[in-house]
C-alpha atoms as an extended CHARMM CRD file, in Angstrom:
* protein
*
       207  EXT
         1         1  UNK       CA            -65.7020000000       23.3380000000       94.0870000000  PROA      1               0.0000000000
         2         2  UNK       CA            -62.4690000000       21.6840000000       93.3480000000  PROA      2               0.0000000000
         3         3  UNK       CA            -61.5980000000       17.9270000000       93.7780000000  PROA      3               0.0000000000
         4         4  UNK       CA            -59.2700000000       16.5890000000       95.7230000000  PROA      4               0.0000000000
         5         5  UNK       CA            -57.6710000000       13.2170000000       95.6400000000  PROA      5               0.0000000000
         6         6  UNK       CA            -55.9310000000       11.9800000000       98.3250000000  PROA      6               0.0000000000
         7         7  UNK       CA            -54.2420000000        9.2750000000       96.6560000000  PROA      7               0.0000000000
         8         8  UNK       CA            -52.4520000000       10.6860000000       94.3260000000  PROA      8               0.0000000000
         9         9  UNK       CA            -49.2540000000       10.6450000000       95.9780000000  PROA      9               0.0000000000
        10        10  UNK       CA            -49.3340000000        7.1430000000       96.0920000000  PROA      10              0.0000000000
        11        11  UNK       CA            -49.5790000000        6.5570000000       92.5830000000  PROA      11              0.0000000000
        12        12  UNK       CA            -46.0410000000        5.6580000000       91.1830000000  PROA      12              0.0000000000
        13        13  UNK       CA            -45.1910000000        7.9680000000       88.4770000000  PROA      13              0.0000000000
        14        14  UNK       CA            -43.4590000000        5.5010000000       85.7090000000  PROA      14              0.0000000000
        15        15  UNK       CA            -40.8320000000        6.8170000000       83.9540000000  PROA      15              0.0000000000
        16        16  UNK       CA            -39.3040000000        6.2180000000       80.2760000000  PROA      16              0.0000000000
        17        17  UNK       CA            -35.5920000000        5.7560000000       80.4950000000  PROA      17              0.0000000000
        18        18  UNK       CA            -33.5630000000        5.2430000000       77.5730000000  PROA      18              0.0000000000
        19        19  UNK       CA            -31.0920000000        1.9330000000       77.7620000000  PROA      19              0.0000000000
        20        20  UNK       CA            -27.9180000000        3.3040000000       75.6940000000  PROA      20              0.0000000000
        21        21  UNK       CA            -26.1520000000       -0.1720000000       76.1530000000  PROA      21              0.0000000000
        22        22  UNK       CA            -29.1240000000       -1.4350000000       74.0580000000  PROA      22              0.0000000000
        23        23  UNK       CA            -29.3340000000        1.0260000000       71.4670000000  PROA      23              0.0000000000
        24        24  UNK       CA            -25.2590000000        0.5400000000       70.9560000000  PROA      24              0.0000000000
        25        25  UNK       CA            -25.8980000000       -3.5590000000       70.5380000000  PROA      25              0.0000000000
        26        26  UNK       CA            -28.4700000000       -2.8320000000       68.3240000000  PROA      26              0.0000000000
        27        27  UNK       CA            -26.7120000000       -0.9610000000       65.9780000000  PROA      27              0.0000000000
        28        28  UNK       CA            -23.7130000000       -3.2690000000       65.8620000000  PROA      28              0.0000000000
        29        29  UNK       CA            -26.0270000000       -6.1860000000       65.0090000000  PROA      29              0.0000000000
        30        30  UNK       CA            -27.6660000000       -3.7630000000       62.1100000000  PROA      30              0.0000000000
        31        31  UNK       CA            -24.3290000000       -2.9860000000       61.1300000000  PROA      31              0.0000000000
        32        32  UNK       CA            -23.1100000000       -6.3810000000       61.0270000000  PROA      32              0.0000000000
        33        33  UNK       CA            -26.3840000000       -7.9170000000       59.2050000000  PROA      33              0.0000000000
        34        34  UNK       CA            -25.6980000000       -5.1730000000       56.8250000000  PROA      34              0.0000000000
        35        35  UNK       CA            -21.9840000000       -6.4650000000       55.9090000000  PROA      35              0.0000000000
        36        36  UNK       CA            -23.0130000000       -9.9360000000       55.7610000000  PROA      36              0.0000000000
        37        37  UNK       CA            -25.8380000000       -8.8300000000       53.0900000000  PROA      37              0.0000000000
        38        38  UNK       CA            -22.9430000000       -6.7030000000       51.0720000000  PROA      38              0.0000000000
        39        39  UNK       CA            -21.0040000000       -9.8750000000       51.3330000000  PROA      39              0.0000000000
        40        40  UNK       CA            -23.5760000000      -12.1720000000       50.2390000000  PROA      40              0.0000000000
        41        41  UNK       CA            -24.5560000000       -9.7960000000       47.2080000000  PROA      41              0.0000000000
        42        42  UNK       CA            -20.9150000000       -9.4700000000       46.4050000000  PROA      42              0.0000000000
        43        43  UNK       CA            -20.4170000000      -12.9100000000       46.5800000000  PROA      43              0.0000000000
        44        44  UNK       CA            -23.3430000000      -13.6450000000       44.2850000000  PROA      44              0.0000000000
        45        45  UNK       CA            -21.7820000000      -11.1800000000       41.7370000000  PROA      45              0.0000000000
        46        46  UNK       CA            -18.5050000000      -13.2990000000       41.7290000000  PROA      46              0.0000000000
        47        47  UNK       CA            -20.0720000000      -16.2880000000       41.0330000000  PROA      47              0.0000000000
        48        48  UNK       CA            -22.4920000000      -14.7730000000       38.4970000000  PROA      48              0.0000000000
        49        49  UNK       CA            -18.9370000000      -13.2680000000       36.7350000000  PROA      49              0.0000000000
        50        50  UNK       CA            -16.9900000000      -16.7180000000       37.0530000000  PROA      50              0.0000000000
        51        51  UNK       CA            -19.8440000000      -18.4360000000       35.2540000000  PROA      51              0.0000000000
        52        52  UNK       CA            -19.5160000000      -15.5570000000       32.7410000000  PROA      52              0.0000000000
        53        53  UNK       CA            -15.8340000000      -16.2020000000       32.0650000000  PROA      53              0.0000000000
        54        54  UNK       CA            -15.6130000000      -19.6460000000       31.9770000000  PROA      54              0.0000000000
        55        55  UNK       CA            -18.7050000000      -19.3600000000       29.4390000000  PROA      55              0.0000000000
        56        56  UNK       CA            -16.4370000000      -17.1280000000       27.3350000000  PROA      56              0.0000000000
        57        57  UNK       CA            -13.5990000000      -19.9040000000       27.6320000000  PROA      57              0.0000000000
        58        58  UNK       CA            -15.1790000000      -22.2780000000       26.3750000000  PROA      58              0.0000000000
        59        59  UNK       CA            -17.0170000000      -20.7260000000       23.6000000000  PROA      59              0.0000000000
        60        60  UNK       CA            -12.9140000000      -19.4850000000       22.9790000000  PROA      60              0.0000000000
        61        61  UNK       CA            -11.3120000000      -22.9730000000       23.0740000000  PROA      61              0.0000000000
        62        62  UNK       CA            -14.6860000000      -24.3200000000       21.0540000000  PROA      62              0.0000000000
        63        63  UNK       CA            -12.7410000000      -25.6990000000       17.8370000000  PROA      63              0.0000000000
        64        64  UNK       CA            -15.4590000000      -24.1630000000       15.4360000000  PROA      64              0.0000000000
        65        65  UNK       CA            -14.1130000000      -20.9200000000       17.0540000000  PROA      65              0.0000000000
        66        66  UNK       CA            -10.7620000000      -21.8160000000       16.4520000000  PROA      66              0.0000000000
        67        67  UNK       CA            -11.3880000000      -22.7320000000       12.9770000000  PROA      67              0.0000000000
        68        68  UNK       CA            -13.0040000000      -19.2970000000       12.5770000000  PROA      68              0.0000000000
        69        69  UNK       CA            -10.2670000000      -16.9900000000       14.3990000000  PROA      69              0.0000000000
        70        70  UNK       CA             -7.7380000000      -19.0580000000       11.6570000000  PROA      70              0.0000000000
        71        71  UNK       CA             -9.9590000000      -18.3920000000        8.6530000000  PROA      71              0.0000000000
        72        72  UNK       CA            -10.2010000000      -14.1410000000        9.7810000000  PROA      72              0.0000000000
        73        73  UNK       CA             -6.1080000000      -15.0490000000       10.3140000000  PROA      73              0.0000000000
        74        74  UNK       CA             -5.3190000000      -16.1150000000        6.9120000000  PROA      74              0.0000000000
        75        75  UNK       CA             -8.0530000000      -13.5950000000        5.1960000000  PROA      75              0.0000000000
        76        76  UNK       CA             -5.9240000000      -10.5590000000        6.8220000000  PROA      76              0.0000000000
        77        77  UNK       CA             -2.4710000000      -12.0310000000        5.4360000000  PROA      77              0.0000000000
        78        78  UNK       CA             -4.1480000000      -12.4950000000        2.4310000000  PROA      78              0.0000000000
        79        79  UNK       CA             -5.2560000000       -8.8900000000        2.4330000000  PROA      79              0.0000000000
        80        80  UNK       CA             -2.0980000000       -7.5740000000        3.5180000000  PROA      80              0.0000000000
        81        81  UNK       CA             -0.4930000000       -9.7940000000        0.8920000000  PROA      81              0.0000000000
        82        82  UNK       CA             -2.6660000000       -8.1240000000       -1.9060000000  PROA      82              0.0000000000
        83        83  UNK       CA             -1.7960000000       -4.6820000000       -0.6100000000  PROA      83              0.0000000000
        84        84  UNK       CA              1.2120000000       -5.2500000000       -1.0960000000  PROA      84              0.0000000000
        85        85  UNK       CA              1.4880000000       -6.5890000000       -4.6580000000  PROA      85              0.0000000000
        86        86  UNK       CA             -1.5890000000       -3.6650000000       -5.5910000000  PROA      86              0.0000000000
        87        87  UNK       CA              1.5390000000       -1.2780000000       -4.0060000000  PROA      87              0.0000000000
        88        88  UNK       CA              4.1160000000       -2.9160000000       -6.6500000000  PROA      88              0.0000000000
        89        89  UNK       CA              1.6710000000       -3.3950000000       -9.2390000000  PROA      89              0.0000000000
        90        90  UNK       CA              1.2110000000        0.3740000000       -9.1990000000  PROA      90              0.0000000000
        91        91  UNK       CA              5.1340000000        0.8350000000       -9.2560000000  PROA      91              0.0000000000
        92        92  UNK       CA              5.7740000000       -1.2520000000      -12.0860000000  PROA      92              0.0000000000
        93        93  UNK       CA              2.3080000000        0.3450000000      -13.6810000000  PROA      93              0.0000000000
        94        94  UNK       CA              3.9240000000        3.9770000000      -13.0040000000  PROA      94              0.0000000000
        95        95  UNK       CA              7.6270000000        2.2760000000      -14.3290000000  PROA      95              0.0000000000
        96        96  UNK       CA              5.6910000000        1.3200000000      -18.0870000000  PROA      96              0.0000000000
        97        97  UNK       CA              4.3430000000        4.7610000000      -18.2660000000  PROA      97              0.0000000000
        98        98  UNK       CA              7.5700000000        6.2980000000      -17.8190000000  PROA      98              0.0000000000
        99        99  UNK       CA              9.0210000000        3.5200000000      -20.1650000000  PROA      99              0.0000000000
       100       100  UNK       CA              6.3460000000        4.1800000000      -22.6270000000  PROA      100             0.0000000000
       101       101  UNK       CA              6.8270000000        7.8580000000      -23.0700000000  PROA      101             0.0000000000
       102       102  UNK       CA             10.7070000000        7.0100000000      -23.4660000000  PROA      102             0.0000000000
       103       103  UNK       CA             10.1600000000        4.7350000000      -26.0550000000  PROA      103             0.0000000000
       104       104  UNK       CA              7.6830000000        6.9820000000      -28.0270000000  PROA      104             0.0000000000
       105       105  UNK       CA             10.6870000000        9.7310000000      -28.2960000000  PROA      105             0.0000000000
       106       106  UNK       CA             13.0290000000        6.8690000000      -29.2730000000  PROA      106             0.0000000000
       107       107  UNK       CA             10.6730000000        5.4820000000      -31.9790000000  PROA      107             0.0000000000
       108       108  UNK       CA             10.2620000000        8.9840000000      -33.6490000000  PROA      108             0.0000000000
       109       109  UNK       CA             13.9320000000        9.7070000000      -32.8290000000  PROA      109             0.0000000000
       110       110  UNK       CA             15.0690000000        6.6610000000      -34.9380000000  PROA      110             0.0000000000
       111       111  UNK       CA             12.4500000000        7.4500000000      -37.2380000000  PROA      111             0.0000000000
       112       112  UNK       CA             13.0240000000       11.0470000000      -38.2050000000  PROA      112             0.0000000000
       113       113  UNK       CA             17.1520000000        9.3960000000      -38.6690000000  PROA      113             0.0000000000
       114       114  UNK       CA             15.9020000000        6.8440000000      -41.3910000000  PROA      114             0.0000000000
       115       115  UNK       CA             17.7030000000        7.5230000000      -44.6930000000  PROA      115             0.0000000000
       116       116  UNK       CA             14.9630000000        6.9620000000      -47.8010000000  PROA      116             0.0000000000
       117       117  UNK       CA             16.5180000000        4.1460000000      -48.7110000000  PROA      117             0.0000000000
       118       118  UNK       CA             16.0940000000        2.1780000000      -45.3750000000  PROA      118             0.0000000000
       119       119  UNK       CA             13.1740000000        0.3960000000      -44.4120000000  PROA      119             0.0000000000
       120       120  UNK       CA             12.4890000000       -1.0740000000      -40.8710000000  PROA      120             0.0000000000
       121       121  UNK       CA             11.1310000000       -4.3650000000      -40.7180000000  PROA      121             0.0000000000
       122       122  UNK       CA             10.5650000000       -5.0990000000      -37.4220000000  PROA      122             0.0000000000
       123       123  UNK       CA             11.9980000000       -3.5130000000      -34.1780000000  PROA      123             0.0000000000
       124       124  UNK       CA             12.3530000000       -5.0530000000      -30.3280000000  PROA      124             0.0000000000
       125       125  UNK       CA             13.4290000000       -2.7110000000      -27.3010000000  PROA      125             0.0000000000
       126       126  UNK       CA             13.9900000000       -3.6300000000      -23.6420000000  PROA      126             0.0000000000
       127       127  UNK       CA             15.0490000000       -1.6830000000      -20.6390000000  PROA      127             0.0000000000
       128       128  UNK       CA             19.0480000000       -1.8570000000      -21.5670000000  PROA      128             0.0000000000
       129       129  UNK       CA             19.0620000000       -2.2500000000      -25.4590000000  PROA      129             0.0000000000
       130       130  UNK       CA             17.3980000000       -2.1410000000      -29.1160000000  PROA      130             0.0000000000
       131       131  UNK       CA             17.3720000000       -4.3770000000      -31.6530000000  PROA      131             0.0000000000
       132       132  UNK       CA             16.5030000000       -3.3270000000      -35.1600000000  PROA      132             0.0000000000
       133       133  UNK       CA             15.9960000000       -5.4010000000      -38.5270000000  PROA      133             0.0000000000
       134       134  UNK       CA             15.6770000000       -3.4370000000      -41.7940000000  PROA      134             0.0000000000
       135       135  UNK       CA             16.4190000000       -3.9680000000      -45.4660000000  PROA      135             0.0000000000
       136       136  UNK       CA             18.5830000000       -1.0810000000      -48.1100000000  PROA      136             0.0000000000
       137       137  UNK       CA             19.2100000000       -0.6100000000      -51.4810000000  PROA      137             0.0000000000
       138       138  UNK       CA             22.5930000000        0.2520000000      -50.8620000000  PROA      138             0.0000000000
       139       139  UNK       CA             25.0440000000       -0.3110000000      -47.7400000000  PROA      139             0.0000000000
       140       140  UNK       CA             25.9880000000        3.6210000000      -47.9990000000  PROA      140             0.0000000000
       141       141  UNK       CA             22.3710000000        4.2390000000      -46.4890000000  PROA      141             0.0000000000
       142       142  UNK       CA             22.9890000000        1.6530000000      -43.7140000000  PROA      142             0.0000000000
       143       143  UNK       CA             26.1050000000        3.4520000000      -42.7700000000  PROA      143             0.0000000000
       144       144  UNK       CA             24.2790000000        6.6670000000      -42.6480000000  PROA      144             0.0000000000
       145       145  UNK       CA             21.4760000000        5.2290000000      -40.7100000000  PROA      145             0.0000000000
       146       146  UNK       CA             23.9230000000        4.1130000000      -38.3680000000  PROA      146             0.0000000000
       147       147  UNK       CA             25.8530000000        7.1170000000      -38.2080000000  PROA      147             0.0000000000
       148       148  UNK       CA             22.8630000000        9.6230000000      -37.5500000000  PROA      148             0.0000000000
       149       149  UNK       CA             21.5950000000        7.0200000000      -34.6540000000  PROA      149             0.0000000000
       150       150  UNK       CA             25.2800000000        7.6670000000      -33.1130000000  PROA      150             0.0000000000
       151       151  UNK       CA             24.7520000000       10.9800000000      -32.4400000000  PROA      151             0.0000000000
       152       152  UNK       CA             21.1760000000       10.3150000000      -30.5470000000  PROA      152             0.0000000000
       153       153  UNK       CA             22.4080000000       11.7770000000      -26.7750000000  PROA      153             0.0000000000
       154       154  UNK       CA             20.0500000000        8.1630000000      -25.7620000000  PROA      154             0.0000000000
       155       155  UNK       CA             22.1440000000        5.8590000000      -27.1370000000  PROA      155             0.0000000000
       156       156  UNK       CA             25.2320000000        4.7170000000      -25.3610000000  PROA      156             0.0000000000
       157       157  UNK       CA             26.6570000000        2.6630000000      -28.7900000000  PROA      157             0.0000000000
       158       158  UNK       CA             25.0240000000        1.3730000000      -31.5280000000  PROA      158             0.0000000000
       159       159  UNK       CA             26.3520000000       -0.8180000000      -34.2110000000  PROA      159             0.0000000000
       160       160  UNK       CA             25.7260000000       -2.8310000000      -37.1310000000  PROA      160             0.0000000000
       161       161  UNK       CA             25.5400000000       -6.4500000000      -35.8860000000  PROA      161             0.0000000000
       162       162  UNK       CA             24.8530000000       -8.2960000000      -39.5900000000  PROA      162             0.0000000000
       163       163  UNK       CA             24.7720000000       -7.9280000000      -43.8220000000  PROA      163             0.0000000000
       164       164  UNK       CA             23.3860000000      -10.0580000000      -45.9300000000  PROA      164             0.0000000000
       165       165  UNK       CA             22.6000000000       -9.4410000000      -49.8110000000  PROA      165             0.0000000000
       166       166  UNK       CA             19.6310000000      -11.2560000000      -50.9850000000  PROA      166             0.0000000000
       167       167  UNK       CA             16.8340000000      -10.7560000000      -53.7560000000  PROA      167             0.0000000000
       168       168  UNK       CA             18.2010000000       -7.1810000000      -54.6900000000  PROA      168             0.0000000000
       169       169  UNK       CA             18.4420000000       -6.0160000000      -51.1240000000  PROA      169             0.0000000000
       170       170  UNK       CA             20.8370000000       -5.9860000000      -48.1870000000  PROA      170             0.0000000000
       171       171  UNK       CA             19.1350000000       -7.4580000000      -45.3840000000  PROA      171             0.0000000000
       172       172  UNK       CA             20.8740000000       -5.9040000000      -41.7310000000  PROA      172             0.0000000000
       173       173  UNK       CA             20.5960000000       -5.9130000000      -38.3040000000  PROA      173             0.0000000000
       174       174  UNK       CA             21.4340000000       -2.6730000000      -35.9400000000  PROA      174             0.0000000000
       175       175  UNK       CA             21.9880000000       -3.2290000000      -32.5160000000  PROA      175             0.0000000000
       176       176  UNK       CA             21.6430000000       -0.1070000000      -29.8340000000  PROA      176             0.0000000000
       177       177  UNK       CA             22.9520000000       -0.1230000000      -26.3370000000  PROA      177             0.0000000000
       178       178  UNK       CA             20.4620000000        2.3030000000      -24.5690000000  PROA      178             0.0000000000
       179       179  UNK       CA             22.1420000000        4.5150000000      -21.8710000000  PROA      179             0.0000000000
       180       180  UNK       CA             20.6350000000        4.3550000000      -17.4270000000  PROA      180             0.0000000000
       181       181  UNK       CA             17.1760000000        5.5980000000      -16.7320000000  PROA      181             0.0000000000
       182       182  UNK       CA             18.7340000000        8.3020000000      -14.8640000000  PROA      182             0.0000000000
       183       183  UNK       CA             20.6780000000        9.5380000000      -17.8370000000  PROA      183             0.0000000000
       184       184  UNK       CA             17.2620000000       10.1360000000      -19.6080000000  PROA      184             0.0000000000
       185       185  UNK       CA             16.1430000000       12.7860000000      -16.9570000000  PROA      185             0.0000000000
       186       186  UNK       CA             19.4830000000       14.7090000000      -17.3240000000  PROA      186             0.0000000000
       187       187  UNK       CA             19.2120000000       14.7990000000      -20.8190000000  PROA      187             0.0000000000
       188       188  UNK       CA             15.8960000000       16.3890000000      -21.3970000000  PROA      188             0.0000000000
       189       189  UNK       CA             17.2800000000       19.2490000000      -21.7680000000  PROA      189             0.0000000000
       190       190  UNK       CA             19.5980000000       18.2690000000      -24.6010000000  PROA      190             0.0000000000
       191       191  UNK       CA             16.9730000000       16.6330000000      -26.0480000000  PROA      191             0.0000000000
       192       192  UNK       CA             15.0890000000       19.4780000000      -26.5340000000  PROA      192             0.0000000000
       193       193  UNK       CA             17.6540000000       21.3930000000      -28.2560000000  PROA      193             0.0000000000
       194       194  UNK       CA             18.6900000000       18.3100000000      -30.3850000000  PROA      194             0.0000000000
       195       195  UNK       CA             15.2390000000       18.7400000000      -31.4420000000  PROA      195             0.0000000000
       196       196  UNK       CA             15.6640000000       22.3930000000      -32.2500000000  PROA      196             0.0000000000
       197       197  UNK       CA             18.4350000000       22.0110000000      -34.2080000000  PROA      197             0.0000000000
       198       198  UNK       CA             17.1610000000       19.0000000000      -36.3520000000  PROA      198             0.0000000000
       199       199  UNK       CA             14.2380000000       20.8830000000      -36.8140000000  PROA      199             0.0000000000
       200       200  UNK       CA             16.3040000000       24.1570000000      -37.9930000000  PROA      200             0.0000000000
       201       201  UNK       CA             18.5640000000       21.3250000000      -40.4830000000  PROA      201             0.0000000000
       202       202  UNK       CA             15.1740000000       20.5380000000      -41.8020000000  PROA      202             0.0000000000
       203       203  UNK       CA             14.0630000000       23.8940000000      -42.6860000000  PROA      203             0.0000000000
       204       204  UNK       CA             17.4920000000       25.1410000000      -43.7940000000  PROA      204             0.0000000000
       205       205  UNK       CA             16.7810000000       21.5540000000      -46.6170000000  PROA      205             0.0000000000
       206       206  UNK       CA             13.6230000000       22.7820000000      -47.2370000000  PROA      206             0.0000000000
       207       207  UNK       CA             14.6220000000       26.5430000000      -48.3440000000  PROA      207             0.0000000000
């Protein structure tokens, strides 16, 4: 049997409405609680940073950091100032080589031009000019000596500067006027040939 109930059309039905005006406010306020916590975090990072920097100030104007940025100062000058005289040291280094091998042909060029008679007591050479000090039997030799170093393609002049007799012997000094640097590289050629032919003089004496 079914039930009835007569009072159920008196029994108010509630219904759920939605408010929209609330849910709009609502969000605003979540919104603007939201920007105030961004702000706040923000503003905490700022202050965080500014403690940072003015940290790093002072720890840059300490004087013990001073004293140490002028010491690292001076050590790279002083680095840069060695670089630069290892730099010329190796230039003049690479200039004494190139001197050296010049005055090894000059030696045996002068040398190979010494009569038998002559004999070189000492002997002093510079970048421009030679000096040499010898002793002779006879002045004839010293001429020749001289003569032969006249037709060296190195020398620019050479000359006979002193003569003195004493003890049995003619004591003289030879002076020699060297020509440029640059002269030397043009004339390696020559030199090579002078060579040749002195050594072609020699055997022709020999035979």
């Amino acid at each position: 049997m079914k039930d009835l109930n007569f009072f159920e059309p008196y029994i108010e039905k509630k219904e759920f409405k939605i408010d929209k005006e609330l849910i709009f406010y609502g969000t605003m306020v979540l919104i603007v609680l939201c920007m105030i916590f961004y702000g706040i975090i923000n503003q905490i990072k700022i202050v965080k940073l500014n403690r940072e920097v003015a940290k790093l100030k002072l720890e840059a104007e300490d004087e013990s950091v001073q004293k140490r940025i002028e010491e690292l100062k001076f050590q790279e000058e002083e680095i840069a100032d060695i670089k630069g005289k290892v730099e010329q040291l190796k230039t003049v280094d690479e200039y004494i080589e190139d001197r050296d091998i010049i005055n090894e042909y000059l030696l045996q060029s002068i040398n190979s031009r010494t009569p038998e008679e002559v004999f070189l007591k000492s002997m002093s050479i510079d970048t421009a000019s030679m000096q040499i000090e010898g002793i002779s039997k006879d002045k004839y030799s010293i001429a020749e000596f001289e003569h032969s170093l006249k037709n060296n393609i190195d020398f620019e002049e050479s000359f006979i500067s002193n003569i003195s007799f004493e003890d049995g012997y003619y004591n003289f000094s030879l002076n020699i006027k060297l020509k440029d640097e640059d002269e030397y590289d043009n004339g390696d050629e020559n030199r090579v040939q002078e060579d040749e032919n002195e050594t072609e003089e020699n055997e022709s004496i020999e035979e």
